[in-house]
XYZ file of C-alpha atoms in Angstrom:
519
model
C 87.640 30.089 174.045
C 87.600 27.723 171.003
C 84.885 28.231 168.486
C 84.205 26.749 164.772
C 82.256 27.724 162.224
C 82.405 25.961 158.724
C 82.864 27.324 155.528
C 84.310 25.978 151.755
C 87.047 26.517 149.559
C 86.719 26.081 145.549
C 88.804 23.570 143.472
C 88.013 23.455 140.295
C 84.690 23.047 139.909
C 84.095 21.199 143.084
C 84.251 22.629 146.511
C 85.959 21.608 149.940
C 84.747 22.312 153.340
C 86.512 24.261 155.522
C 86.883 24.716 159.000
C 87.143 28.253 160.437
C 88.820 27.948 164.104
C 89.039 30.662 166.296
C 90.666 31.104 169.764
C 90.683 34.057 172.199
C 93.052 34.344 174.347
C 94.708 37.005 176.762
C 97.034 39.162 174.326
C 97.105 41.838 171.866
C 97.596 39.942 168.724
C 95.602 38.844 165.686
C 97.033 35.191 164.019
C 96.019 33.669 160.805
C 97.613 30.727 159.543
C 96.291 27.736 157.553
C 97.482 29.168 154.146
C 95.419 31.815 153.348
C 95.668 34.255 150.337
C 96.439 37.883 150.720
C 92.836 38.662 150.429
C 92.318 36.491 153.043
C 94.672 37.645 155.165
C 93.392 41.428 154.847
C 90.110 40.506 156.078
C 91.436 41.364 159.308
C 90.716 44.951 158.887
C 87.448 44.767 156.800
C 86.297 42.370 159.635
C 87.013 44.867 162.708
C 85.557 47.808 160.837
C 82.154 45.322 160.033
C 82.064 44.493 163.192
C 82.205 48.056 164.751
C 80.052 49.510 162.408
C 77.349 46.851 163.132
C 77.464 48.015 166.931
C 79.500 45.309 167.909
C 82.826 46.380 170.303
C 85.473 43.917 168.520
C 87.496 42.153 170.840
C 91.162 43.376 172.487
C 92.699 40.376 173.289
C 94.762 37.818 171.266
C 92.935 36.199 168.204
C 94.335 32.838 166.676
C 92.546 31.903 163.321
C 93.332 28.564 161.513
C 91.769 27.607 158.095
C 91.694 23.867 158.135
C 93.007 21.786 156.408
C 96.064 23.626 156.354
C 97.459 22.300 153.341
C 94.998 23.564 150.737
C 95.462 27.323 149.759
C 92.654 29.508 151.139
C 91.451 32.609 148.572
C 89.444 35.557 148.028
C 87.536 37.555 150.595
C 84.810 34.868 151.149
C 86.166 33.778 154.800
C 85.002 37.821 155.753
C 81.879 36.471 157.661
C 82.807 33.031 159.352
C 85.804 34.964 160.691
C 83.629 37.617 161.661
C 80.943 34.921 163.303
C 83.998 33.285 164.728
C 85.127 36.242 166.883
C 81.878 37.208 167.792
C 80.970 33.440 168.990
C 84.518 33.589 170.727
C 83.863 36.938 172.693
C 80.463 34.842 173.522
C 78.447 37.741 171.580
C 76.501 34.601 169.915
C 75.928 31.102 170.927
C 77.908 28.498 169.434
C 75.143 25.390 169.357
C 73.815 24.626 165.711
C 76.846 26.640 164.157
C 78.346 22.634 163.707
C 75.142 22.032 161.187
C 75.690 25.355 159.002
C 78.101 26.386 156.025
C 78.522 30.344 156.419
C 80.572 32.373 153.492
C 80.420 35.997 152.539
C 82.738 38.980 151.615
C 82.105 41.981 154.136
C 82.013 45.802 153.181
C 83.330 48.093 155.873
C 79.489 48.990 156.837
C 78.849 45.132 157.442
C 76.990 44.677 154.494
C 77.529 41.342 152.430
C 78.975 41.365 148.589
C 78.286 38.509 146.827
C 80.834 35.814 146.217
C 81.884 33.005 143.762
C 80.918 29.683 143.720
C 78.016 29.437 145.939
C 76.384 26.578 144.066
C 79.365 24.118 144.544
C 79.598 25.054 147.773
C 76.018 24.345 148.832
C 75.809 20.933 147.062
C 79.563 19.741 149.258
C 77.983 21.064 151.927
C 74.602 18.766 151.722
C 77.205 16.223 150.397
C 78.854 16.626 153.727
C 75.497 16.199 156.134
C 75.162 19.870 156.606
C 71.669 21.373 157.190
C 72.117 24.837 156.813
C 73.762 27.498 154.518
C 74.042 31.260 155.251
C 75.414 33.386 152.173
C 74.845 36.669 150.496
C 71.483 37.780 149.189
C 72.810 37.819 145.799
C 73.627 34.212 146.198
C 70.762 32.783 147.628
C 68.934 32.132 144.744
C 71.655 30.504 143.162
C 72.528 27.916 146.131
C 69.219 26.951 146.933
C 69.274 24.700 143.475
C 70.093 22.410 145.864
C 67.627 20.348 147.809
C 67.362 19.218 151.092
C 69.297 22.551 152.380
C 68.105 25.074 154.029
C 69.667 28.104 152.570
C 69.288 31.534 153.888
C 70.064 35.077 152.512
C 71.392 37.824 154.163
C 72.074 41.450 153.694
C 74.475 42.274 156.147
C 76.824 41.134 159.273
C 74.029 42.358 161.553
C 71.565 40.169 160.326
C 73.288 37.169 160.428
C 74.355 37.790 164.011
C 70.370 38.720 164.995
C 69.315 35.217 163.166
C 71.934 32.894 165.043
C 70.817 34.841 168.198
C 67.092 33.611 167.528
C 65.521 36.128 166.115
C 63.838 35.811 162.909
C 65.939 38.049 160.466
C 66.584 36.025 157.893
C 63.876 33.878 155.700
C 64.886 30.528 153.937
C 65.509 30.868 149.761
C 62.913 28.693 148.043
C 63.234 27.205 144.255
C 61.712 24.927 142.949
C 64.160 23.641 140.254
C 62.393 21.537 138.167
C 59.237 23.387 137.454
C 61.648 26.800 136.496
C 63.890 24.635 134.568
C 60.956 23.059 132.386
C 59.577 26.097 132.011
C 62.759 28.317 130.843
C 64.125 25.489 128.947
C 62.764 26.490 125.656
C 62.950 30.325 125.374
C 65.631 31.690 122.630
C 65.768 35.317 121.226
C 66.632 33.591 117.788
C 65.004 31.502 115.449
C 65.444 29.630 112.131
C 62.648 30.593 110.834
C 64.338 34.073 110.435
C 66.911 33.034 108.134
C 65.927 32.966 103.922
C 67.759 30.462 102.428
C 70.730 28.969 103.005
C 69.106 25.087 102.687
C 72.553 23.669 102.354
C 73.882 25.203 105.464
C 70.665 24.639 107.454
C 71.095 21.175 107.022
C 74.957 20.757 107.852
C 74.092 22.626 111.259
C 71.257 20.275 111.665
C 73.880 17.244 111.178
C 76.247 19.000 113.509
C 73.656 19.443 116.306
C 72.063 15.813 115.910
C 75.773 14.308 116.431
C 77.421 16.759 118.485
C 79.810 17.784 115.133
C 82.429 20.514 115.608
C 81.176 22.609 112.062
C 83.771 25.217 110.051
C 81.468 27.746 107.547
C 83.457 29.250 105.151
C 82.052 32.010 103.178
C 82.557 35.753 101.501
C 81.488 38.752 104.236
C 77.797 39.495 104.957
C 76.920 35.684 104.083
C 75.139 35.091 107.010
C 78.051 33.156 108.917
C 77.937 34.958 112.335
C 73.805 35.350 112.119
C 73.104 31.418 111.707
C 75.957 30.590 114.295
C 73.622 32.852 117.106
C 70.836 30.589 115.998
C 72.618 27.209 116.790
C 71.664 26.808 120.330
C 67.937 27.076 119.013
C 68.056 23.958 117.305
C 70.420 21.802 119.880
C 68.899 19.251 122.623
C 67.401 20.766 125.813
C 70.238 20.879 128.765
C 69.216 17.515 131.098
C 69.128 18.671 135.029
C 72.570 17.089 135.070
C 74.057 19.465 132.350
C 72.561 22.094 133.904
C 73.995 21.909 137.149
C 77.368 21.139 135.936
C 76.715 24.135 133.810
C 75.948 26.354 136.383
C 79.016 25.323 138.803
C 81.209 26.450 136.006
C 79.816 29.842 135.447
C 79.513 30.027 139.566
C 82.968 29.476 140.121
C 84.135 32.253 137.137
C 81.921 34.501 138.791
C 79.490 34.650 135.471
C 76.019 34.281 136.611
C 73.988 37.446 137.166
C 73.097 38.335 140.672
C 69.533 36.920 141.899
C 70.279 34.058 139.350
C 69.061 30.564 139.425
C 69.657 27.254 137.142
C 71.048 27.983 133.970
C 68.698 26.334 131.411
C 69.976 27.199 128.130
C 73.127 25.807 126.699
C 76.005 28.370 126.851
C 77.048 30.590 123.815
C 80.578 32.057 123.393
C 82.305 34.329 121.476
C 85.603 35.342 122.374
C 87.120 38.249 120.278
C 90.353 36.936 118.100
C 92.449 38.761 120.244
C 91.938 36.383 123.096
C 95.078 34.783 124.850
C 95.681 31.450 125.205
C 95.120 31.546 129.055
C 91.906 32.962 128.760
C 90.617 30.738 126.286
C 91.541 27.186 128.145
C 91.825 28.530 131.705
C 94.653 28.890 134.211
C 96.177 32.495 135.704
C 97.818 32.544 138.874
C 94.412 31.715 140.896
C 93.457 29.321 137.872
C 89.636 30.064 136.794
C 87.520 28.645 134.166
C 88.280 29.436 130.256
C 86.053 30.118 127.116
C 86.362 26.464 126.071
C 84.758 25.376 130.180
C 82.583 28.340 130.088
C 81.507 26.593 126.677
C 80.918 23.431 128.562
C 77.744 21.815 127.154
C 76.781 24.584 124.609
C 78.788 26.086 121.558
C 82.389 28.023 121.244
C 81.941 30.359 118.328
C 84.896 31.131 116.867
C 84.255 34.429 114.246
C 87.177 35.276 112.135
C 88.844 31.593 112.526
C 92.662 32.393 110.895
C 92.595 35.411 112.585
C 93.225 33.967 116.146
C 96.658 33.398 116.745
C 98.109 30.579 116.072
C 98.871 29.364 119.744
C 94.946 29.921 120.660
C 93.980 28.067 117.979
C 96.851 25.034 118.697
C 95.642 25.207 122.239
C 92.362 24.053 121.438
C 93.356 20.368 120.005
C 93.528 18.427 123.107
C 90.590 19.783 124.643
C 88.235 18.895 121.648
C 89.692 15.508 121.497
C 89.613 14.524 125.668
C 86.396 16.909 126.154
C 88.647 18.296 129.368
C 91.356 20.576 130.130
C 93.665 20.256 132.861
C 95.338 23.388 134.564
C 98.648 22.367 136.670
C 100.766 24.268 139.129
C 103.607 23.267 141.591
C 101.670 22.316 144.306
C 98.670 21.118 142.671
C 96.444 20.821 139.765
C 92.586 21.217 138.522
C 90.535 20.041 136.453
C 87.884 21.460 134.025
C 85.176 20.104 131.496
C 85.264 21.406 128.099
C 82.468 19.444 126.325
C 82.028 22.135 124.022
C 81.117 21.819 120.492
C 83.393 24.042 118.189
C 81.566 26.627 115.792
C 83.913 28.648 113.663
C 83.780 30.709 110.491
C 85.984 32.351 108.474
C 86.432 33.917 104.987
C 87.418 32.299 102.045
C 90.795 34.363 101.339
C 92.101 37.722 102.897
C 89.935 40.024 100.254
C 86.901 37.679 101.446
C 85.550 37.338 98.114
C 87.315 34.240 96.373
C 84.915 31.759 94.851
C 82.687 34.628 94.932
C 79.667 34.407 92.499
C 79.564 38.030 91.503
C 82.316 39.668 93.159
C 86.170 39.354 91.801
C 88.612 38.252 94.204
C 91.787 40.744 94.153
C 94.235 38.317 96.442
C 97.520 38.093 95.001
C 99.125 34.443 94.031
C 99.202 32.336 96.257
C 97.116 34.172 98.754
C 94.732 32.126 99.241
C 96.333 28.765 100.225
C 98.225 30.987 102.515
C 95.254 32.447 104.179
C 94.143 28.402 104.538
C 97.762 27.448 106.075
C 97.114 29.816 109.333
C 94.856 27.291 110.200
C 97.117 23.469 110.906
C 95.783 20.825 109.191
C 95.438 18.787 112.944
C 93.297 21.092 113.955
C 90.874 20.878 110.585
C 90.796 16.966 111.320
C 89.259 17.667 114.162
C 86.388 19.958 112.401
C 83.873 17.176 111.624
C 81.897 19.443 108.977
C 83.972 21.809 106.845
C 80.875 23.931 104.702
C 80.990 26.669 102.071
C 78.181 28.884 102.290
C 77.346 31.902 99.512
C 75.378 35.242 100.144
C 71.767 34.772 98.985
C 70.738 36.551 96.173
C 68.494 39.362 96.472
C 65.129 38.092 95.064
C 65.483 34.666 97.138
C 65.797 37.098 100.418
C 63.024 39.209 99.736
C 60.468 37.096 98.524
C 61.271 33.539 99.726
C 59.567 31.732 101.760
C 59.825 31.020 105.916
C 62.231 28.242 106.254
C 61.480 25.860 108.883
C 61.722 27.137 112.338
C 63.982 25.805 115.228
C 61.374 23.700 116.837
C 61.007 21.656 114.400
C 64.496 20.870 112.977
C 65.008 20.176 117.072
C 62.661 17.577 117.188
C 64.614 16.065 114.515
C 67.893 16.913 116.454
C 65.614 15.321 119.513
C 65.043 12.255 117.528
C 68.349 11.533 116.812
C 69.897 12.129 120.054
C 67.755 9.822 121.693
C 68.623 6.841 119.167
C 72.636 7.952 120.701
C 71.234 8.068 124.011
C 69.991 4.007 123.495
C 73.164 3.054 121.521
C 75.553 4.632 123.967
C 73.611 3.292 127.218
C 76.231 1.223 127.993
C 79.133 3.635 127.609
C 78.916 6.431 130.305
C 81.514 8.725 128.675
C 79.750 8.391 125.258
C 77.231 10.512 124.610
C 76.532 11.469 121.223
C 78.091 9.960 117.278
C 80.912 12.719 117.585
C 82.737 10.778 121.073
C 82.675 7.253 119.395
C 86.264 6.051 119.598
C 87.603 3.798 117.389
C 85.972 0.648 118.698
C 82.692 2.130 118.761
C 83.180 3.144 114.583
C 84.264 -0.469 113.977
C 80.986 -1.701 115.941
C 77.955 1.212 114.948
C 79.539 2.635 111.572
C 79.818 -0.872 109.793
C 80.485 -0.180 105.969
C 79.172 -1.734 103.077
C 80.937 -2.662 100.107
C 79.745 0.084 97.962
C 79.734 2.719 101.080
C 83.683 1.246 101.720
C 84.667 2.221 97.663
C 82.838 5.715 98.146
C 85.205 7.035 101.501
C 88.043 4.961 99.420
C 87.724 7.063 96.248
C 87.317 10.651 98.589
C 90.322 9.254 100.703
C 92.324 9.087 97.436
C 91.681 12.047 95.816
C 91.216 14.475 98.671
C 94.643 13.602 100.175
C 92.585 12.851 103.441
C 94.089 11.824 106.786
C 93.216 8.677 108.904
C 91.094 11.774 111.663
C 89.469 12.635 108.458
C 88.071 9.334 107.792
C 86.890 8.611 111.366
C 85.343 12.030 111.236
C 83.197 10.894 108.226
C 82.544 8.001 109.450
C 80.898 9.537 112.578
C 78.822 12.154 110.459
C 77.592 9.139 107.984
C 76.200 7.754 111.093
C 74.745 10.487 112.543
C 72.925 11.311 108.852
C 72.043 7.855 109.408
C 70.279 8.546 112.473
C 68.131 11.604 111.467
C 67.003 9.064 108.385
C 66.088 6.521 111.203
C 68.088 4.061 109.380
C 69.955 1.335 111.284
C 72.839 0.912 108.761
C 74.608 3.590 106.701
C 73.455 3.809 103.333
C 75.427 5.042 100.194
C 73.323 8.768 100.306
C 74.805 8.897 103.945
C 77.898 8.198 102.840
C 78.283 10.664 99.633
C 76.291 13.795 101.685
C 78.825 13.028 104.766
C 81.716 12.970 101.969
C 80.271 16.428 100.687
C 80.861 18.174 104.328
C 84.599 18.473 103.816
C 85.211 21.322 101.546
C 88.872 22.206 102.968
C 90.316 18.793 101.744
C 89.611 19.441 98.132
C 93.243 19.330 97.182
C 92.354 22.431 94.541
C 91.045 24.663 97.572
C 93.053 27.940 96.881
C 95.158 26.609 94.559
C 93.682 27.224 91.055
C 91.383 30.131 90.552
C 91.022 32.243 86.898
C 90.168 35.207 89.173
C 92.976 34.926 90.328
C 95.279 33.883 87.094
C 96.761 31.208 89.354
């Protein structure tokens, strides 16, 4: 007997359907072809002890499974309960009408219970892609596939369930969300605020820039400064995720296995911080079963980067395509994937190796020469690509315990908002433009016109900051996104000079002249 029972594979980001055949016939074999995985391949014995121990008598005879299509590479444990359903619908212990409308995946314990698996949300949206009305997956999972609408997604706890529901019986109840009503109303909840932080005014506003134009933003600064505390407080003040982002979010962290069991829509932008030890791979992605990098699980949100020069230096070369094509592609022999990196760069670092050069009280004991070299870890390619480059200094003690509440993030977002949506209007007409920081070069000539006095301004910084042509686009794109929080249709000379002022590491005298140092 032939039976079929549908299931999905994940590439990338995206998922494929797949077709789990199985046919009984007289023998004493068990067959699996249709290149599966070793995982997949040892679900042979974690299906026959699932199936005994849910008081089913597993089938002697000769078992043929084929994972089609054949030519994609099938992996992970997943395929444990459509193999399962597949021999029990073969040895005619459940009927095989409806199983044609329903996507079934789950990993199986010994006892028949289900584990949770990965990528459950890509799955469920090929599968109502696909016409499919149904979806059977782990408990743990249920919540997280039925994001999707117009599928009827059910959760189960174990083999014996599943088998009880397809036999009629009503085991298993369908997973309701209601997506837009939980994402409007989780949207806006942060465990940080701006308000928290005493001065800093300077720095405020350069994250403020950064967030209204989507700016990559270096802070450089002496220890205990406040670097790391204001970074945690970025999100706060950056646009709400759209449904969209959200989704696309959520796939990401669904396929790496990173959402939290019983989870739903992710509807805050992402925040990570991987340690300066990290490795290439695991920063952009890949492995021998690629999955999603720091940089994609980034995607839509922020990459902090604490303790910038002391990454190595092929993490931190790694990084330059995917901030300039927003994507990073992951290839192998046979084939390749694909996965967003959107991500907008936060990194800090201190000013030398003692931490304290430029210091306003504290004396800097580098030796010659230290400084510049501290710089040089990081390539000058990669700080083009840093749109705001910011000193910041520790605040002094009166100004912390007695100053006033700064503004708090709700209202520097609504600013943020503000200028976002003037993008959002300018860009309507460009799909993969989004925001001031993705304007190619045709978009600066036509939205960051110059005037004459604006033009001799970037021509004087060009000329005595040794600047490259990157550094001048990047300028350009920050003058217009100052332009936009000012609701000012052309860029204005104060634009100009306060975008001018965001590139601290080009001063040609950066580390090299210090009387702290004697240099």
């Amino acid at each position: 007997m032939l039976v079929k029972i549908y299931g999905a594979a994940v590439q990338g980001i995206d998922a494929l359907i797949v077709t789990v055949e199985v046919a009984i016939e007289a023998g004493f074999m068990f067959t699996m072809v249709g290149l599966p995985d070793t995982a997949v391949k040892e679900s042979h014995q974690r299906v026959i002890a699932a199936v005994t121990q849910s008081g089913f008598d597993f089938p002697r005879r000769h078992i043929v499974i084929n994972l089609s299509p054949a030519d994609v590479k099938k992996e992970g444990a997943a395929y444990d309960l459509p193999i399962a359903l597949g021999v029990l619908a073969g040895a005619e212990k459940i009927p095989t009408a409806g199983l044609e409308k329903c996507v079934i995946m789950g990993e199986l314990s010994l006892d028949g219970s289900l584990l949770p698996i990965r990528g459950a949300l890509p799955m469920a949206i090929q599968a109502r892609a696909q016409g499919f009305e149904r979806m059977i997956v782990p408990m743990a999972n249920a919540t997280e596939a039925a994001v999707v609408n117009k599928l009827e997604v059910y959760g189960a706890n174990n083999l014996r369930e599943v088998v009880d529901f397809l036999n009629g019986q009503p085991t298993l109840q369908q997973t309701f969300v209601d997506t837009r009503a939980e994402f409007a109303a989780a949207s806006a909840h942060f465990d940080y605020d701006f308000s928290e932080v005493r001065g800093q005014e300077t720095v405020k506003r350069a994250f403020e820039v950064a967030c209204a134009g989507g700016h990559n933003i270096l802070l450089v600064g002496p220890p205990g400064s406040g670097k790391s505390m204001m970074a945690k407080r970025l999100p706060t003040i950056l646009p709400p995720l759209t449904l969209s982002e959200a989704l696309e979010t959520t796939k990401i962290h669904s396929v790496a296995g990173k959402l939290p069991r019983g989870s739903r829509l992710m509807t805050v932008r992402p925040f990570r911080s991987p340690h300066h030890t990290i490795s290439p791979v695991a920063l952009v992605g890949g492995g021998t079963n690629p999955f999603p990098g720091e940089i994609s699980l980034a995607h839509n949100g922020v990459l902090f980067l604490d303790e910038f020069p002391e990454f190595s230096r092929a993490v931190l070369e790694v990084m330059r395509q995917p901030l300039e094509d927003r994507h990073i592609t992951i290839s192998r022999a046979k084939y390749a994937v694909d996965y967003p990196a959107g991500f907008m760069l936060v990194a800090s670092m201190n000013p030398c190796p003692c931490g304290y050069y430029n210091h306003p009280t504290k004396e800097c004991n580098c030796p010659p020469g230290a400084v510049r070299k501290y710089l040089n870890r990081i390539s000058g390619p990669l700080l083009d690509r840093i749109d705001l480059q910011v000193e910041i200094m520790p605040v002094a003690f009166d100004e912390m315990s007695a100053g006033p509440t700064g503004e708090s993030s709700e209202v520097i977002r609504e600013r943020v908002v503000k200028a976002r949506a003037i993008q959002t209007q300018r860009f309507a007409a460009e799909p993969a433009v989004h925001c001031n920081a993705q304007m190619n070069s045709r978009l600066l000539r036509q939205h960051a016109a110059l005037s004459a006095e604006c033009r001799a301004i970037v021509r004087n910084a060009m000329v005595k900051l040794d600047m490259s042509a990157r550094a001048y686009d990047r300028i350009l794109k920050v003058a217009r996104t100052i332009a936009d929080l000012d609701g000012a249709p052309d860029i204005l000379p104060v634009h100009m000079h306060e975008a001018v002022s965001y590139r601290s590491l080009d001063r040609g005298s950066w580390g090299a002249t210090s009387p702290l140092l004697g240099k």
